[in-house]
Each structure stands twice: as C-alpha cells, then as structure tokens.
Amino acid sequence: MLAGSDIPPPPGFAFVILGIALLVLLIGFAIPRLWRVQGERGPGRVMGMSIGLGAGIGLLLAFIFGLRGSGEPSRPDITLGAYVIWFLVVTFVGTVNGAFVGGVTILARPKAK
C-alpha cells in the first residue's frame, strides 16, 4: 500500500494500515470458531455468519468514516443522498468480503483423518 500511496503518505495512512491489521487479526481468531460451526451446523451457517459479520463491519466502517466528512474545508457539505450511497456501497463491499472470507474458510477447513 505504501508503494501506491502519495509520497509522503497522507496523515491517515498509518490508521488505515492499523485498521487492516486489526481486521486481519480478528479474522484469524474467528476462523477456528467458524470451523467448529461448520462441523456442527454445516457450511451454510458459516457463510451466513460471515456475510452478516462482513456487512456489519462494513456498516460500522461507513459510519466511522462518514462522521468525519471529506476533511476538505473547501468542499460543500455532503448531502443525504451521498451519505446513503456511501453506506450502501461500503456495506456491500463488507458483505462481499465477508462472503469471500466465508468461502475460503469453508474450503480451507482441515479434513478429519
């Protein structure tokens, strides 16, 4: 990410990296639990949980970043329609990422010998 950013990186760059690292750690801790759920209730339940969690995290991130606005004092205030689009897009991206994590988790579950 640093290679593709501006030089010097924007002030919030470190927070983005820390946020991604936190999400990766949370996913890493959740995978063994999801494998247990898959063994007890099947892969559909894992996918449902992953999609729901992805959508929830996307909504939370949209809310956190949406509160701050654009950060540009010369830009006009964000309209209600723009907020709705922002929330829908970021929640959708979280949902897709949750589905991806769920699918990989299901496929990567160790098989009983």
Short mmCIF file of the N, C-alpha and C atoms (twelve columns), coordinates in Angstrom:
data_MODEL
# 
_entry.id   MODEL 
# 
loop_
_atom_site.group_PDB 
_atom_site.id 
_atom_site.type_symbol 
_atom_site.label_atom_id 
_atom_site.label_alt_id 
_atom_site.label_comp_id 
_atom_site.label_asym_id 
_atom_site.label_seq_id 
_atom_site.Cartn_x 
_atom_site.Cartn_y 
_atom_site.Cartn_z 
_atom_site.pdbx_PDB_model_num 
ATOM 1   N N  . MET A 1   0.821   -1.184  0.000  1 
ATOM 2   C CA . MET A 1   0.000   0.000   0.000  1 
ATOM 3   C C  . MET A 1   0.873   1.260   0.000  1 
ATOM 4   N N  . LEU A 2   1.972   1.198   0.672  1 
ATOM 5   C CA . LEU A 2   2.863   2.353   0.710  1 
ATOM 6   C C  . LEU A 2   3.416   2.667   -0.674 1 
ATOM 7   N N  . ALA A 3   3.694   1.624   -1.454 1 
ATOM 8   C CA . ALA A 3   4.229   1.843   -2.795 1 
ATOM 9   C C  . ALA A 3   3.226   2.568   -3.690 1 
ATOM 10  N N  . GLY A 4   1.951   2.388   -3.459 1 
ATOM 11  C CA . GLY A 4   0.934   3.017   -4.276 1 
ATOM 12  C C  . GLY A 4   0.402   4.327   -3.717 1 
ATOM 13  N N  . SER A 5   0.889   4.734   -2.549 1 
ATOM 14  C CA . SER A 5   0.377   5.960   -1.937 1 
ATOM 15  C C  . SER A 5   1.185   7.166   -2.389 1 
ATOM 16  N N  . ASP A 6   0.694   8.319   -1.998 1 
ATOM 17  C CA . ASP A 6   1.431   9.551   -2.255 1 
ATOM 18  C C  . ASP A 6   2.710   9.554   -1.425 1 
ATOM 19  N N  . ILE A 7   3.686   10.335  -1.874 1 
ATOM 20  C CA . ILE A 7   4.916   10.494  -1.111 1 
ATOM 21  C C  . ILE A 7   4.984   11.946  -0.679 1 
ATOM 22  N N  . PRO A 8   4.959   12.254  0.559  1 
ATOM 23  C CA . PRO A 8   4.777   11.381  1.712  1 
ATOM 24  C C  . PRO A 8   3.322   10.916  1.803  1 
ATOM 25  N N  . PRO A 9   3.105   9.790   2.501  1 
ATOM 26  C CA . PRO A 9   1.734   9.278   2.615  1 
ATOM 27  C C  . PRO A 9   0.829   10.277  3.330  1 
ATOM 28  N N  . PRO A 10  -0.471  10.212  3.061  1 
ATOM 29  C CA . PRO A 10  -1.416  11.103  3.743  1 
ATOM 30  C C  . PRO A 10  -1.395  10.880  5.255  1 
ATOM 31  N N  . PRO A 11  -1.842  11.855  6.044  1 
ATOM 32  C CA . PRO A 11  -1.785  11.736  7.503  1 
ATOM 33  C C  . PRO A 11  -2.523  10.518  8.067  1 
ATOM 34  N N  . GLY A 12  -3.620  10.088  7.456  1 
ATOM 35  C CA . GLY A 12  -4.389  8.953   7.975  1 
ATOM 36  C C  . GLY A 12  -3.893  7.599   7.516  1 
ATOM 37  N N  . PHE A 13  -2.804  7.568   6.769  1 
ATOM 38  C CA . PHE A 13  -2.301  6.318   6.190  1 
ATOM 39  C C  . PHE A 13  -1.987  5.285   7.267  1 
ATOM 40  N N  . ALA A 14  -1.353  5.706   8.341  1 
ATOM 41  C CA . ALA A 14  -0.997  4.775   9.417  1 
ATOM 42  C C  . ALA A 14  -2.247  4.161   10.041 1 
ATOM 43  N N  . PHE A 15  -3.327  4.944   10.144 1 
ATOM 44  C CA . PHE A 15  -4.564  4.412   10.725 1 
ATOM 45  C C  . PHE A 15  -5.203  3.365   9.807  1 
ATOM 46  N N  . VAL A 16  -5.086  3.569   8.514  1 
ATOM 47  C CA . VAL A 16  -5.609  2.578   7.560  1 
ATOM 48  C C  . VAL A 16  -4.840  1.262   7.719  1 
ATOM 49  N N  . ILE A 17  -3.523  1.336   7.805  1 
ATOM 50  C CA . ILE A 17  -2.703  0.133   7.968  1 
ATOM 51  C C  . ILE A 17  -3.041  -0.562  9.282  1 
ATOM 52  N N  . LEU A 18  -3.165  0.204   10.361 1 
ATOM 53  C CA . LEU A 18  -3.525  -0.394  11.658 1 
ATOM 54  C C  . LEU A 18  -4.912  -1.026  11.612 1 
ATOM 55  N N  . GLY A 19  -5.852  -0.371  10.934 1 
ATOM 56  C CA . GLY A 19  -7.201  -0.927  10.809 1 
ATOM 57  C C  . GLY A 19  -7.215  -2.230  10.035 1 
ATOM 58  N N  . ILE A 20  -6.470  -2.294  8.962  1 
ATOM 59  C CA . ILE A 20  -6.387  -3.530  8.172  1 
ATOM 60  C C  . ILE A 20  -5.732  -4.634  8.998  1 
ATOM 61  N N  . ALA A 21  -4.673  -4.294  9.725  1 
ATOM 62  C CA . ALA A 21  -4.010  -5.293  10.576 1 
ATOM 63  C C  . ALA A 21  -4.977  -5.812  11.640 1 
ATOM 64  N N  . LEU A 22  -5.781  -4.938  12.218 1 
ATOM 65  C CA . LEU A 22  -6.761  -5.361  13.228 1 
ATOM 66  C C  . LEU A 22  -7.804  -6.292  12.616 1 
ATOM 67  N N  . LEU A 23  -8.302  -5.950  11.423 1 
ATOM 68  C CA . LEU A 23  -9.283  -6.821  10.762 1 
ATOM 69  C C  . LEU A 23  -8.689  -8.189  10.439 1 
ATOM 70  N N  . VAL A 24  -7.434  -8.216  10.001 1 
ATOM 71  C CA . VAL A 24  -6.780  -9.496  9.698  1 
ATOM 72  C C  . VAL A 24  -6.659  -10.337 10.970 1 
ATOM 73  N N  . LEU A 25  -6.278  -9.722  12.075 1 
ATOM 74  C CA . LEU A 25  -6.177  -10.457 13.340 1 
ATOM 75  C C  . LEU A 25  -7.534  -10.996 13.783 1 
ATOM 76  N N  . LEU A 26  -8.571  -10.173 13.669 1 
ATOM 77  C CA . LEU A 26  -9.913  -10.629 14.050 1 
ATOM 78  C C  . LEU A 26  -10.376 -11.800 13.190 1 
ATOM 79  N N  . ILE A 27  -10.109 -11.736 11.894 1 
ATOM 80  C CA . ILE A 27  -10.469 -12.836 11.002 1 
ATOM 81  C C  . ILE A 27  -9.681  -14.092 11.388 1 
ATOM 82  N N  . GLY A 28  -8.394  -13.918 11.691 1 
ATOM 83  C CA . GLY A 28  -7.562  -15.057 12.092 1 
ATOM 84  C C  . GLY A 28  -8.082  -15.740 13.352 1 
ATOM 85  N N  . PHE A 29  -8.549  -14.942 14.302 1 
ATOM 86  C CA . PHE A 29  -9.099  -15.530 15.524 1 
ATOM 87  C C  . PHE A 29  -10.473 -16.157 15.292 1 
ATOM 88  N N  . ALA A 30  -11.228 -15.647 14.319 1 
ATOM 89  C CA . ALA A 30  -12.580 -16.148 14.059 1 
ATOM 90  C C  . ALA A 30  -12.588 -17.455 13.276 1 
ATOM 91  N N  . ILE A 31  -11.571 -17.720 12.477 1 
ATOM 92  C CA . ILE A 31  -11.582 -18.893 11.601 1 
ATOM 93  C C  . ILE A 31  -11.714 -20.210 12.365 1 
ATOM 94  N N  . PRO A 32  -10.963 -20.453 13.449 1 
ATOM 95  C CA . PRO A 32  -11.177 -21.721 14.174 1 
ATOM 96  C C  . PRO A 32  -12.603 -21.867 14.708 1 
ATOM 97  N N  . ARG A 33  -13.198 -20.777 15.150 1 
ATOM 98  C CA . ARG A 33  -14.596 -20.845 15.617 1 
ATOM 99  C C  . ARG A 33  -15.525 -21.168 14.448 1 
ATOM 100 N N  . LEU A 34  -15.275 -20.550 13.297 1 
ATOM 101 C CA . LEU A 34  -16.102 -20.837 12.130 1 
ATOM 102 C C  . LEU A 34  -15.956 -22.289 11.690 1 
ATOM 103 N N  . TRP A 35  -14.767 -22.865 11.830 1 
ATOM 104 C CA . TRP A 35  -14.588 -24.280 11.508 1 
ATOM 105 C C  . TRP A 35  -15.414 -25.155 12.445 1 
ATOM 106 N N  . ARG A 36  -15.470 -24.783 13.731 1 
ATOM 107 C CA . ARG A 36  -16.303 -25.543 14.674 1 
ATOM 108 C C  . ARG A 36  -17.779 -25.439 14.292 1 
ATOM 109 N N  . VAL A 37  -18.210 -24.228 13.926 1 
ATOM 110 C CA . VAL A 37  -19.593 -24.037 13.498 1 
ATOM 111 C C  . VAL A 37  -19.878 -24.872 12.257 1 
ATOM 112 N N  . GLN A 38  -18.928 -24.915 11.332 1 
ATOM 113 C CA . GLN A 38  -19.105 -25.712 10.112 1 
ATOM 114 C C  . GLN A 38  -19.273 -27.188 10.464 1 
ATOM 115 N N  . GLY A 39  -18.505 -27.684 11.417 1 
ATOM 116 C CA . GLY A 39  -18.622 -29.077 11.824 1 
ATOM 117 C C  . GLY A 39  -19.948 -29.387 12.491 1 
ATOM 118 N N  . GLU A 40  -20.478 -28.409 13.254 1 
ATOM 119 C CA . GLU A 40  -21.711 -28.629 13.998 1 
ATOM 120 C C  . GLU A 40  -22.975 -28.315 13.190 1 
ATOM 121 N N  . ARG A 41  -22.927 -27.256 12.378 1 
ATOM 122 C CA . ARG A 41  -24.142 -26.788 11.712 1 
ATOM 123 C C  . ARG A 41  -24.048 -26.732 10.192 1 
ATOM 124 N N  . GLY A 42  -22.867 -26.968 9.646  1 
ATOM 125 C CA . GLY A 42  -22.720 -27.003 8.197  1 
ATOM 126 C C  . GLY A 42  -22.183 -25.713 7.605  1 
ATOM 127 N N  . PRO A 43  -21.801 -25.794 6.344  1 
ATOM 128 C CA . PRO A 43  -21.180 -24.642 5.683  1 
ATOM 129 C C  . PRO A 43  -22.136 -23.473 5.449  1 
ATOM 130 N N  . GLY A 44  -23.413 -23.728 5.322  1 
ATOM 131 C CA . GLY A 44  -24.373 -22.643 5.116  1 
ATOM 132 C C  . GLY A 44  -24.395 -21.683 6.285  1 
ATOM 133 N N  . ARG A 45  -24.299 -22.230 7.475  1 
ATOM 134 C CA . ARG A 45  -24.276 -21.389 8.676  1 
ATOM 135 C C  . ARG A 45  -23.006 -20.529 8.711  1 
ATOM 136 N N  . VAL A 46  -21.874 -21.101 8.310  1 
ATOM 137 C CA . VAL A 46  -20.617 -20.346 8.256  1 
ATOM 138 C C  . VAL A 46  -20.745 -19.202 7.263  1 
ATOM 139 N N  . MET A 47  -21.302 -19.478 6.098  1 
ATOM 140 C CA . MET A 47  -21.454 -18.448 5.085  1 
ATOM 141 C C  . MET A 47  -22.396 -17.350 5.576  1 
ATOM 142 N N  . GLY A 48  -23.485 -17.731 6.204  1 
ATOM 143 C CA . GLY A 48  -24.418 -16.733 6.740  1 
ATOM 144 C C  . GLY A 48  -23.779 -15.853 7.794  1 
ATOM 145 N N  . MET A 49  -23.030 -16.470 8.702  1 
ATOM 146 C CA . MET A 49  -22.338 -15.700 9.736  1 
ATOM 147 C C  . MET A 49  -21.304 -14.765 9.116  1 
ATOM 148 N N  . SER A 50  -20.554 -15.258 8.159  1 
ATOM 149 C CA . SER A 50  -19.503 -14.455 7.528  1 
ATOM 150 C C  . SER A 50  -20.086 -13.277 6.760  1 
ATOM 151 N N  . ILE A 51  -21.156 -13.522 6.040  1 
ATOM 152 C CA . ILE A 51  -21.804 -12.437 5.295  1 
ATOM 153 C C  . ILE A 51  -22.375 -11.398 6.257  1 
ATOM 154 N N  . GLY A 52  -23.025 -11.857 7.310  1 
ATOM 155 C CA . GLY A 52  -23.584 -10.929 8.294  1 
ATOM 156 C C  . GLY A 52  -22.514 -10.107 8.999  1 
ATOM 157 N N  . LEU A 53  -21.436 -10.764 9.390  1 
ATOM 158 C CA . LEU A 53  -20.342 -10.034 10.043 1 
ATOM 159 C C  . LEU A 53  -19.678 -9.058  9.074  1 
ATOM 160 N N  . GLY A 54  -19.484 -9.473  7.826  1 
ATOM 161 C CA . GLY A 54  -18.903 -8.578  6.831  1 
ATOM 162 C C  . GLY A 54  -19.765 -7.343  6.610  1 
ATOM 163 N N  . ALA A 55  -21.076 -7.544  6.503  1 
ATOM 164 C CA . ALA A 55  -21.986 -6.412  6.321  1 
ATOM 165 C C  . ALA A 55  -21.960 -5.500  7.548  1 
ATOM 166 N N  . GLY A 56  -21.936 -6.099  8.732  1 
ATOM 167 C CA . GLY A 56  -21.891 -5.308  9.965  1 
ATOM 168 C C  . GLY A 56  -20.614 -4.488  10.082 1 
ATOM 169 N N  . ILE A 57  -19.493 -5.099  9.748  1 
ATOM 170 C CA . ILE A 57  -18.221 -4.372  9.804  1 
ATOM 171 C C  . ILE A 57  -18.197 -3.285  8.733  1 
ATOM 172 N N  . GLY A 58  -18.720 -3.570  7.548  1 
ATOM 173 C CA . GLY A 58  -18.809 -2.552  6.507  1 
ATOM 174 C C  . GLY A 58  -19.663 -1.371  6.949  1 
ATOM 175 N N  . LEU A 59  -20.788 -1.653  7.586  1 
ATOM 176 C CA . LEU A 59  -21.663 -0.593  8.077  1 
ATOM 177 C C  . LEU A 59  -20.967 0.224   9.161  1 
ATOM 178 N N  . LEU A 60  -20.258 -0.457  10.055 1 
ATOM 179 C CA . LEU A 60  -19.517 0.241   11.115 1 
ATOM 180 C C  . LEU A 60  -18.437 1.148   10.520 1 
ATOM 181 N N  . LEU A 61  -17.694 0.633   9.552  1 
ATOM 182 C CA . LEU A 61  -16.654 1.444   8.910  1 
ATOM 183 C C  . LEU A 61  -17.258 2.620   8.152  1 
ATOM 184 N N  . ALA A 62  -18.381 2.407   7.484  1 
ATOM 185 C CA . ALA A 62  -19.050 3.507   6.779  1 
ATOM 186 C C  . ALA A 62  -19.463 4.587   7.768  1 
ATOM 187 N N  . PHE A 63  -19.956 4.172   8.914  1 
ATOM 188 C CA . PHE A 63  -20.374 5.125   9.941  1 
ATOM 189 C C  . PHE A 63  -19.177 5.897   10.487 1 
ATOM 190 N N  . ILE A 64  -18.100 5.186   10.809 1 
ATOM 191 C CA . ILE A 64  -16.912 5.840   11.369 1 
ATOM 192 C C  . ILE A 64  -16.338 6.858   10.391 1 
ATOM 193 N N  . PHE A 65  -16.141 6.446   9.135  1 
ATOM 194 C CA . PHE A 65  -15.556 7.349   8.152  1 
ATOM 195 C C  . PHE A 65  -16.557 8.400   7.671  1 
ATOM 196 N N  . GLY A 66  -17.837 8.086   7.700  1 
ATOM 197 C CA . GLY A 66  -18.850 9.045   7.274  1 
ATOM 198 C C  . GLY A 66  -19.018 10.201  8.237  1 
ATOM 199 N N  . LEU A 67  -18.749 9.985   9.518  1 
ATOM 200 C CA . LEU A 67  -18.877 11.055  10.504 1 
ATOM 201 C C  . LEU A 67  -17.857 12.161  10.293 1 
ATOM 202 N N  . ARG A 68  -16.702 11.799  9.793  1 
ATOM 203 C CA . ARG A 68  -15.620 12.766  9.637  1 
ATOM 204 C C  . ARG A 68  -15.803 13.663  8.418  1 
ATOM 205 N N  . GLY A 69  -16.645 13.278  7.487  1 
ATOM 206 C CA . GLY A 69  -16.806 14.058  6.271  1 
ATOM 207 C C  . GLY A 69  -15.601 13.890  5.364  1 
ATOM 208 N N  . SER A 70  -15.468 14.791  4.408  1 
ATOM 209 C CA . SER A 70  -14.388 14.662  3.440  1 
ATOM 210 C C  . SER A 70  -13.058 15.144  3.992  1 
ATOM 211 N N  . GLY A 71  -13.083 16.000  5.006  1 
ATOM 212 C CA . GLY A 71  -11.847 16.543  5.549  1 
ATOM 213 C C  . GLY A 71  -11.323 17.732  4.761  1 
ATOM 214 N N  . GLU A 72  -11.995 18.061  3.679  1 
ATOM 215 C CA . GLU A 72  -11.592 19.191  2.840  1 
ATOM 216 C C  . GLU A 72  -12.492 20.381  3.168  1 
ATOM 217 N N  . PRO A 73  -11.925 21.453  3.738  1 
ATOM 218 C CA . PRO A 73  -12.772 22.596  4.118  1 
ATOM 219 C C  . PRO A 73  -13.385 23.323  2.923  1 
ATOM 220 N N  . SER A 74  -12.800 23.195  1.738  1 
ATOM 221 C CA . SER A 74  -13.325 23.903  0.568  1 
ATOM 222 C C  . SER A 74  -14.476 23.157  -0.106 1 
ATOM 223 N N  . ARG A 75  -14.693 21.923  0.275  1 
ATOM 224 C CA . ARG A 75  -15.789 21.157  -0.335 1 
ATOM 225 C C  . ARG A 75  -17.102 21.452  0.385  1 
ATOM 226 N N  . PRO A 76  -18.209 21.417  -0.352 1 
ATOM 227 C CA . PRO A 76  -19.509 21.618  0.301  1 
ATOM 228 C C  . PRO A 76  -19.861 20.419  1.185  1 
ATOM 229 N N  . ASP A 77  -20.823 20.640  2.067  1 
ATOM 230 C CA . ASP A 77  -21.271 19.557  2.944  1 
ATOM 231 C C  . ASP A 77  -21.833 18.407  2.112  1 
ATOM 232 N N  . ILE A 78  -21.713 17.199  2.653  1 
ATOM 233 C CA . ILE A 78  -22.196 16.003  1.966  1 
ATOM 234 C C  . ILE A 78  -23.716 15.938  2.100  1 
ATOM 235 N N  . THR A 79  -24.385 15.632  1.004  1 
ATOM 236 C CA . THR A 79  -25.847 15.561  1.005  1 
ATOM 237 C C  . THR A 79  -26.319 14.230  1.588  1 
ATOM 238 N N  . LEU A 80  -27.584 14.180  1.931  1 
ATOM 239 C CA . LEU A 80  -28.172 12.946  2.462  1 
ATOM 240 C C  . LEU A 80  -28.067 11.814  1.444  1 
ATOM 241 N N  . GLY A 81  -28.314 12.124  0.180  1 
ATOM 242 C CA . GLY A 81  -28.213 11.108  -0.870 1 
ATOM 243 C C  . GLY A 81  -26.806 10.537  -0.972 1 
ATOM 244 N N  . ALA A 82  -25.800 11.391  -0.839 1 
ATOM 245 C CA . ALA A 82  -24.410 10.926  -0.894 1 
ATOM 246 C C  . ALA A 82  -24.100 10.028  0.305  1 
ATOM 247 N N  . TYR A 83  -24.650 10.366  1.480  1 
ATOM 248 C CA . TYR A 83  -24.461 9.504   2.652  1 
ATOM 249 C C  . TYR A 83  -25.102 8.136   2.433  1 
ATOM 250 N N  . VAL A 84  -26.299 8.121   1.872  1 
ATOM 251 C CA . VAL A 84  -26.987 6.851   1.617  1 
ATOM 252 C C  . VAL A 84  -26.172 5.991   0.659  1 
ATOM 253 N N  . ILE A 85  -25.681 6.593   -0.409 1 
ATOM 254 C CA . ILE A 85  -24.844 5.847   -1.362 1 
ATOM 255 C C  . ILE A 85  -23.581 5.344   -0.673 1 
ATOM 256 N N  . TRP A 86  -22.940 6.179   0.114  1 
ATOM 257 C CA . TRP A 86  -21.725 5.795   0.852  1 
ATOM 258 C C  . TRP A 86  -22.006 4.570   1.722  1 
ATOM 259 N N  . PHE A 87  -23.067 4.612   2.519  1 
ATOM 260 C CA . PHE A 87  -23.390 3.498   3.408  1 
ATOM 261 C C  . PHE A 87  -23.708 2.236   2.621  1 
ATOM 262 N N  . LEU A 88  -24.467 2.366   1.538  1 
ATOM 263 C CA . LEU A 88  -24.807 1.189   0.733  1 
ATOM 264 C C  . LEU A 88  -23.570 0.557   0.100  1 
ATOM 265 N N  . VAL A 89  -22.701 1.381   -0.458 1 
ATOM 266 C CA . VAL A 89  -21.514 0.853   -1.142 1 
ATOM 267 C C  . VAL A 89  -20.566 0.187   -0.152 1 
ATOM 268 N N  . VAL A 90  -20.267 0.859   0.957  1 
ATOM 269 C CA . VAL A 90  -19.310 0.288   1.911  1 
ATOM 270 C C  . VAL A 90  -19.889 -0.956  2.584  1 
ATOM 271 N N  . THR A 91  -21.183 -0.970  2.858  1 
ATOM 272 C CA . THR A 91  -21.813 -2.164  3.419  1 
ATOM 273 C C  . THR A 91  -21.799 -3.309  2.407  1 
ATOM 274 N N  . PHE A 92  -22.052 -3.004  1.145  1 
ATOM 275 C CA . PHE A 92  -21.994 -4.032  0.102  1 
ATOM 276 C C  . PHE A 92  -20.588 -4.618  -0.019 1 
ATOM 277 N N  . VAL A 93  -19.577 -3.760  -0.003 1 
ATOM 278 C CA . VAL A 93  -18.196 -4.242  -0.082 1 
ATOM 279 C C  . VAL A 93  -17.880 -5.120  1.129  1 
ATOM 280 N N  . GLY A 94  -18.342 -4.739  2.316  1 
ATOM 281 C CA . GLY A 94  -18.152 -5.578  3.500  1 
ATOM 282 C C  . GLY A 94  -18.849 -6.922  3.353  1 
ATOM 283 N N  . THR A 95  -20.023 -6.928  2.762  1 
ATOM 284 C CA . THR A 95  -20.768 -8.166  2.535  1 
ATOM 285 C C  . THR A 95  -20.026 -9.090  1.575  1 
ATOM 286 N N  . VAL A 96  -19.522 -8.526  0.493  1 
ATOM 287 C CA . VAL A 96  -18.762 -9.327  -0.479 1 
ATOM 288 C C  . VAL A 96  -17.493 -9.883  0.166  1 
ATOM 289 N N  . ASN A 97  -16.798 -9.059  0.933  1 
ATOM 290 C CA . ASN A 97  -15.598 -9.543  1.616  1 
ATOM 291 C C  . ASN A 97  -15.934 -10.615 2.640  1 
ATOM 292 N N  . GLY A 98  -17.057 -10.460 3.334  1 
ATOM 293 C CA . GLY A 98  -17.490 -11.487 4.279  1 
ATOM 294 C C  . GLY A 98  -17.780 -12.805 3.568  1 
ATOM 295 N N  . ALA A 99  -18.419 -12.730 2.403  1 
ATOM 296 C CA . ALA A 99  -18.693 -13.944 1.621  1 
ATOM 297 C C  . ALA A 99  -17.390 -14.595 1.174  1 
ATOM 298 N N  . PHE A 100 -16.435 -13.788 0.776  1 
ATOM 299 C CA . PHE A 100 -15.131 -14.312 0.361  1 
ATOM 300 C C  . PHE A 100 -14.438 -15.016 1.531  1 
ATOM 301 N N  . VAL A 101 -14.417 -14.379 2.699  1 
ATOM 302 C CA . VAL A 101 -13.799 -14.995 3.885  1 
ATOM 303 C C  . VAL A 101 -14.533 -16.283 4.250  1 
ATOM 304 N N  . GLY A 102 -15.866 -16.269 4.190  1 
ATOM 305 C CA . GLY A 102 -16.630 -17.472 4.495  1 
ATOM 306 C C  . GLY A 102 -16.334 -18.606 3.529  1 
ATOM 307 N N  . GLY A 103 -16.266 -18.289 2.242  1 
ATOM 308 C CA . GLY A 103 -15.969 -19.318 1.242  1 
ATOM 309 C C  . GLY A 103 -14.585 -19.924 1.424  1 
ATOM 310 N N  . VAL A 104 -13.601 -19.069 1.660  1 
ATOM 311 C CA . VAL A 104 -12.235 -19.571 1.874  1 
ATOM 312 C C  . VAL A 104 -12.164 -20.384 3.163  1 
ATOM 313 N N  . THR A 105 -12.860 -19.930 4.189  1 
ATOM 314 C CA . THR A 105 -12.870 -20.666 5.461  1 
ATOM 315 C C  . THR A 105 -13.477 -22.052 5.278  1 
ATOM 316 N N  . ILE A 106 -14.564 -22.135 4.541  1 
ATOM 317 C CA . ILE A 106 -15.213 -23.429 4.298  1 
ATOM 318 C C  . ILE A 106 -14.281 -24.359 3.524  1 
ATOM 319 N N  . LEU A 107 -13.667 -23.825 2.476  1 
ATOM 320 C CA . LEU A 107 -12.790 -24.654 1.644  1 
ATOM 321 C C  . LEU A 107 -11.490 -25.041 2.351  1 
ATOM 322 N N  . ALA A 108 -11.028 -24.221 3.278  1 
ATOM 323 C CA . ALA A 108 -9.740  -24.459 3.939  1 
ATOM 324 C C  . ALA A 108 -9.863  -25.259 5.229  1 
ATOM 325 N N  . ARG A 109 -11.083 -25.652 5.593  1 
ATOM 326 C CA . ARG A 109 -11.265 -26.418 6.828  1 
ATOM 327 C C  . ARG A 109 -10.505 -27.739 6.755  1 
ATOM 328 N N  . PRO A 110 -9.695  -28.008 7.779  1 
ATOM 329 C CA . PRO A 110 -8.965  -29.292 7.761  1 
ATOM 330 C C  . PRO A 110 -9.943  -30.467 7.772  1 
ATOM 331 N N  . LYS A 111 -9.624  -31.474 7.022  1 
ATOM 332 C CA . LYS A 111 -10.460 -32.672 6.950  1 
ATOM 333 C C  . LYS A 111 -10.072 -33.642 8.071  1 
ATOM 334 N N  . ALA A 112 -11.067 -34.277 8.649  1 
ATOM 335 C CA . ALA A 112 -10.805 -35.279 9.686  1 
ATOM 336 C C  . ALA A 112 -10.173 -36.510 9.037  1 
ATOM 337 N N  . LYS A 113 -9.160  -37.060 9.714  1 
ATOM 338 C CA . LYS A 113 -8.479  -38.245 9.153  1 
ATOM 339 C C  . LYS A 113 -9.000  -39.503 9.729  1 
# 
